[in-house]
JSON list of C-alpha atoms in Angstrom, two decimals:
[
{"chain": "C", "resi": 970, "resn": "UNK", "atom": "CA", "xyz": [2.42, 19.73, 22.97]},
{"chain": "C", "resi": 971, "resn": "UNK", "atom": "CA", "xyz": [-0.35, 17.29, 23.55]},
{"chain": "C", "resi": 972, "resn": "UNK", "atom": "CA", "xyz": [-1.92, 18.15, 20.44]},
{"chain": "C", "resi": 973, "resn": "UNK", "atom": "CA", "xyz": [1.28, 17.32, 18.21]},
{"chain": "C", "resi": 974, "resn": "UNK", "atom": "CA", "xyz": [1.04, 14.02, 19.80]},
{"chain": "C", "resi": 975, "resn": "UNK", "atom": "CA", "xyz": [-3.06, 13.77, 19.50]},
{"chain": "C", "resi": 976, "resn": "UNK", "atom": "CA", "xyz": [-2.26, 14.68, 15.50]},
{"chain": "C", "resi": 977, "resn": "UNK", "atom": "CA", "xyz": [0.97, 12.85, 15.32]},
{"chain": "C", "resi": 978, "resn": "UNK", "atom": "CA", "xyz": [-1.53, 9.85, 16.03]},
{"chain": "C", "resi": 979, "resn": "UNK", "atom": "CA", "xyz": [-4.45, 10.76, 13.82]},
{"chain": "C", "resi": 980, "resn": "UNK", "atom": "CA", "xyz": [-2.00, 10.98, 10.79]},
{"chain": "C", "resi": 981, "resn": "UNK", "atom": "CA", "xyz": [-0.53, 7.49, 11.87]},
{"chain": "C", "resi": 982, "resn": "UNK", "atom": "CA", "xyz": [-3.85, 6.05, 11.75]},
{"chain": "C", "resi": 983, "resn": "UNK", "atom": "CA", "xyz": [-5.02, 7.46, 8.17]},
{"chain": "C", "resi": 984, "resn": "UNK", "atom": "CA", "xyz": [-1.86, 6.25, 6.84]},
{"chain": "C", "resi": 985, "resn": "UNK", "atom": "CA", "xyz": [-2.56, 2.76, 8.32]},
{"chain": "C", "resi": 986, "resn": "UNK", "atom": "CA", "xyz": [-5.72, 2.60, 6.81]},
{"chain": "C", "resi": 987, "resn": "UNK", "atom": "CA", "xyz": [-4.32, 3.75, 3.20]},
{"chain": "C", "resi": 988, "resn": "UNK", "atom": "CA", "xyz": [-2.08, 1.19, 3.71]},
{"chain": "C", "resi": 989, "resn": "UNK", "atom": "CA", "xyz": [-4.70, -1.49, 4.18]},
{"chain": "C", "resi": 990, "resn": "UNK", "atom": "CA", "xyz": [-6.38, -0.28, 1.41]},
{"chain": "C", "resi": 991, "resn": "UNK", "atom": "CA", "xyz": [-3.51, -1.36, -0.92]},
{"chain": "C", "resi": 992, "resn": "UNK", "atom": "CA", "xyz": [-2.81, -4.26, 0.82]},
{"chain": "C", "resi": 993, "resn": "UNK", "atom": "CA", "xyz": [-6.36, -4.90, -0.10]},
{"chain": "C", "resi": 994, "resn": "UNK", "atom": "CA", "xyz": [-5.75, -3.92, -3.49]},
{"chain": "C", "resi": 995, "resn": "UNK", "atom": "CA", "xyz": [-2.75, -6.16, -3.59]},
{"chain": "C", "resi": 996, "resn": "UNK", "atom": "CA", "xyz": [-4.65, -9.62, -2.98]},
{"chain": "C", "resi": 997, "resn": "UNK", "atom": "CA", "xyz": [-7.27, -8.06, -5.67]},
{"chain": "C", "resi": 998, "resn": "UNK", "atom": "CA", "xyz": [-5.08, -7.99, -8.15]},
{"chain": "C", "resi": 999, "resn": "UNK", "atom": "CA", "xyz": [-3.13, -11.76, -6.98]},
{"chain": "C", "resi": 1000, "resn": "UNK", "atom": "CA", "xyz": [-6.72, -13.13, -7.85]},
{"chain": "C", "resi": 1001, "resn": "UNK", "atom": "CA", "xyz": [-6.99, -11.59, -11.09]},
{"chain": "C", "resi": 1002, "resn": "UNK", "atom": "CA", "xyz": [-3.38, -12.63, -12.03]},
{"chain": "C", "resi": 1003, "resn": "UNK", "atom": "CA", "xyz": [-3.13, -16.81, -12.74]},
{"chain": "C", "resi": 1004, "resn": "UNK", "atom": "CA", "xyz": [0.27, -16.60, -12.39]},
{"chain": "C", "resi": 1005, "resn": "UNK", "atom": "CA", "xyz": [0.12, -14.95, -8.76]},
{"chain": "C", "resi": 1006, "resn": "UNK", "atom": "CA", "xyz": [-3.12, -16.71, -7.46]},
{"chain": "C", "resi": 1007, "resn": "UNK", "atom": "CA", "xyz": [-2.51, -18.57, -4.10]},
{"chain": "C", "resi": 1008, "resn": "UNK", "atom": "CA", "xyz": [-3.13, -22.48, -5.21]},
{"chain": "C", "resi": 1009, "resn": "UNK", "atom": "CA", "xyz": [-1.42, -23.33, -1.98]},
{"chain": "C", "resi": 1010, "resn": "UNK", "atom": "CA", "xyz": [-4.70, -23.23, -0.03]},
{"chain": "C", "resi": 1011, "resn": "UNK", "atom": "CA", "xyz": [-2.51, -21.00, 3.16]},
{"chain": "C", "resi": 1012, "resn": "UNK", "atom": "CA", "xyz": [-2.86, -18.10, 3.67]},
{"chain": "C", "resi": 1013, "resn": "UNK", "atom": "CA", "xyz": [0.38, -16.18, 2.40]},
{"chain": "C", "resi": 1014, "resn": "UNK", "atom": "CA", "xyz": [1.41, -12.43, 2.51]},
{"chain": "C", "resi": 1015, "resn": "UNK", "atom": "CA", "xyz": [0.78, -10.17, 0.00]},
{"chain": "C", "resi": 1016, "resn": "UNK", "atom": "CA", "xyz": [2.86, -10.10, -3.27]},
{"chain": "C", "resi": 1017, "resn": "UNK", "atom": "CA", "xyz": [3.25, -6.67, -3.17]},
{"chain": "C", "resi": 1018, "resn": "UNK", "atom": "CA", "xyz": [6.60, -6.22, -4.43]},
{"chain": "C", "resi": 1019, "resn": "UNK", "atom": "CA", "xyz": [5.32, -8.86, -7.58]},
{"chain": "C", "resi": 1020, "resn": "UNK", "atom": "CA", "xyz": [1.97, -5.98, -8.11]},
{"chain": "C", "resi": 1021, "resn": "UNK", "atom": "CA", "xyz": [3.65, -2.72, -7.56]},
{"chain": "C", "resi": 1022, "resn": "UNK", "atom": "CA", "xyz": [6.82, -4.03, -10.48]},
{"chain": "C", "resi": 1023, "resn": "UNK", "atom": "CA", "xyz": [4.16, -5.13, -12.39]},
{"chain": "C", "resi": 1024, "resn": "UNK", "atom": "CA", "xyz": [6.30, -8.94, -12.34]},
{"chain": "C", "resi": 1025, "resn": "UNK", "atom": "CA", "xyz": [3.14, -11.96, -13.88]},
{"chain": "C", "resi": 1026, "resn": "UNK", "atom": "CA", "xyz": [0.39, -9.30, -13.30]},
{"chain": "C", "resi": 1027, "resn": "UNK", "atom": "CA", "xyz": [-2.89, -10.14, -15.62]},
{"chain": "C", "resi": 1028, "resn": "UNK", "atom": "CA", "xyz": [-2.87, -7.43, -18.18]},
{"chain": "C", "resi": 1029, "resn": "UNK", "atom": "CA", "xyz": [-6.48, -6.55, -18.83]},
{"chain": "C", "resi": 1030, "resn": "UNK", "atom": "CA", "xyz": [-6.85, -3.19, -18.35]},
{"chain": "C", "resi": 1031, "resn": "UNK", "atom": "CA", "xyz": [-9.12, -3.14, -15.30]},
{"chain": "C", "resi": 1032, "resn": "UNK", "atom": "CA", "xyz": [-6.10, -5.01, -13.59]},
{"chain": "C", "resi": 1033, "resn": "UNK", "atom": "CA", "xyz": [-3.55, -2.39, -14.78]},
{"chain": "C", "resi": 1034, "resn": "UNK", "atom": "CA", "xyz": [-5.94, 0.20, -13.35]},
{"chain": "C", "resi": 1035, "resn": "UNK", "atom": "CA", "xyz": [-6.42, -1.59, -10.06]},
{"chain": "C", "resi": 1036, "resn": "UNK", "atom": "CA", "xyz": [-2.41, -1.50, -9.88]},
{"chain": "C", "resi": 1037, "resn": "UNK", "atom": "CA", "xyz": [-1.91, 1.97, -10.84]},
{"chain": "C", "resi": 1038, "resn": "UNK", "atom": "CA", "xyz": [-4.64, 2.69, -8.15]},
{"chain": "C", "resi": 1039, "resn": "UNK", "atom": "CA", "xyz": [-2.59, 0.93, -5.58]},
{"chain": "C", "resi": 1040, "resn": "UNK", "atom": "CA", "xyz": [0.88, 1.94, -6.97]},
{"chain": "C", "resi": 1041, "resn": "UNK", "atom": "CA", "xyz": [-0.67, 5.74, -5.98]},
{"chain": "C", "resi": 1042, "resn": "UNK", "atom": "CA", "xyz": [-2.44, 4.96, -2.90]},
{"chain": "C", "resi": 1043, "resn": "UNK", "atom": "CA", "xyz": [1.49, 3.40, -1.91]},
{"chain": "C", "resi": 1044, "resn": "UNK", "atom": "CA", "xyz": [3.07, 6.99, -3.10]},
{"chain": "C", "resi": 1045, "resn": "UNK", "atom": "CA", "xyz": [0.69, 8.57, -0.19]},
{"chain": "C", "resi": 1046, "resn": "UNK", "atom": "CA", "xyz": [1.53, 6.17, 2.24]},
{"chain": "C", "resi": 1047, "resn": "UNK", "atom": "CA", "xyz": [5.46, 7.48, 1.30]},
{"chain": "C", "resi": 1048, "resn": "UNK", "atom": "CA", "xyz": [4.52, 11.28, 1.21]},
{"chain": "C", "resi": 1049, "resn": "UNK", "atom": "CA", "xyz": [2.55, 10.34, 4.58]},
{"chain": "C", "resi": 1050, "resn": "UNK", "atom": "CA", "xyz": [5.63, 9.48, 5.91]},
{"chain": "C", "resi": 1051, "resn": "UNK", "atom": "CA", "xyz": [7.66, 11.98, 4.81]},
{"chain": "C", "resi": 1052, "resn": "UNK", "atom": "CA", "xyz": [5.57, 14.71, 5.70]},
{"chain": "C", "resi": 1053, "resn": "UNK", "atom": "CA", "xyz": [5.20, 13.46, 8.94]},
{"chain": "C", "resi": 1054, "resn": "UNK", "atom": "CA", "xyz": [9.15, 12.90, 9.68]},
{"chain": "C", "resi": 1055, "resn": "UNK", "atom": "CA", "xyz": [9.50, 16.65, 8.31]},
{"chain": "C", "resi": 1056, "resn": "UNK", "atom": "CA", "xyz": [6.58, 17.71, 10.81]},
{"chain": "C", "resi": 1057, "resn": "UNK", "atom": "CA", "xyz": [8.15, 16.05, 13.52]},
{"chain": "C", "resi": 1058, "resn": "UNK", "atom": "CA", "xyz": [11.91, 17.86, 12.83]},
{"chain": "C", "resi": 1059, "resn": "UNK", "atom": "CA", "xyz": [10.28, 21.15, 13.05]},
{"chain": "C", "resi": 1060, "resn": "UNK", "atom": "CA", "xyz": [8.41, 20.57, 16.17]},
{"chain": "C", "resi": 1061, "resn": "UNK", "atom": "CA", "xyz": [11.61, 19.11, 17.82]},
{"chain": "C", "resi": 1062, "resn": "UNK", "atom": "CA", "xyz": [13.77, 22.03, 16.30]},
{"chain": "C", "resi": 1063, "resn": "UNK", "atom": "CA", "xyz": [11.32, 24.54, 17.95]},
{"chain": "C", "resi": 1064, "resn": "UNK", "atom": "CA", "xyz": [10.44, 23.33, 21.07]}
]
């Protein structure tokens, strides 16, 4: 059982790190986009929910390929989920 838990962490931690990486993605695009750059001069959250609708994104084509590359690298981040929730079930429904 210890190594469900040892994996259960492993998987949490790659999914974390996909997650920053579209996060990271996220700000990329803000930059590119004039309507969604931060002119504030505070730090602010991510737009995400502005870069993954594609809602004032810049649209060069680089920036439409930066979003499509963090509109997929948010789909694993889902899938990681899901697969782990369905890998959890099982383990409880066996054991």
């Amino acid at each position: 059982m210890t190594g469900v838990y040892l994996l259960a962490g492993v998987w949490a931690l790659a999914i974390l790190a996909v997650f920053i990486q579209a996060i990271r993605l996220s700000y990329r695009i803000e930059a590119r986009s004039p309507d969604l750059t931060n002119r504030g001069g505070f730090p602010r959250k991510a737009m995400m929910f502005h870069t993954i609708t594609n809602m004032k994104v810049a649209r060069d084509e680089e920036t439409q390929a930066m979003r499509r590359r963090m509109n997929g690298l948010l789909l694993i981040v889902l899938a990681g989920f899901a697969i782990m929730g369905a890998g959890l079930h099982l383990v409880r429904a066996g054991g």
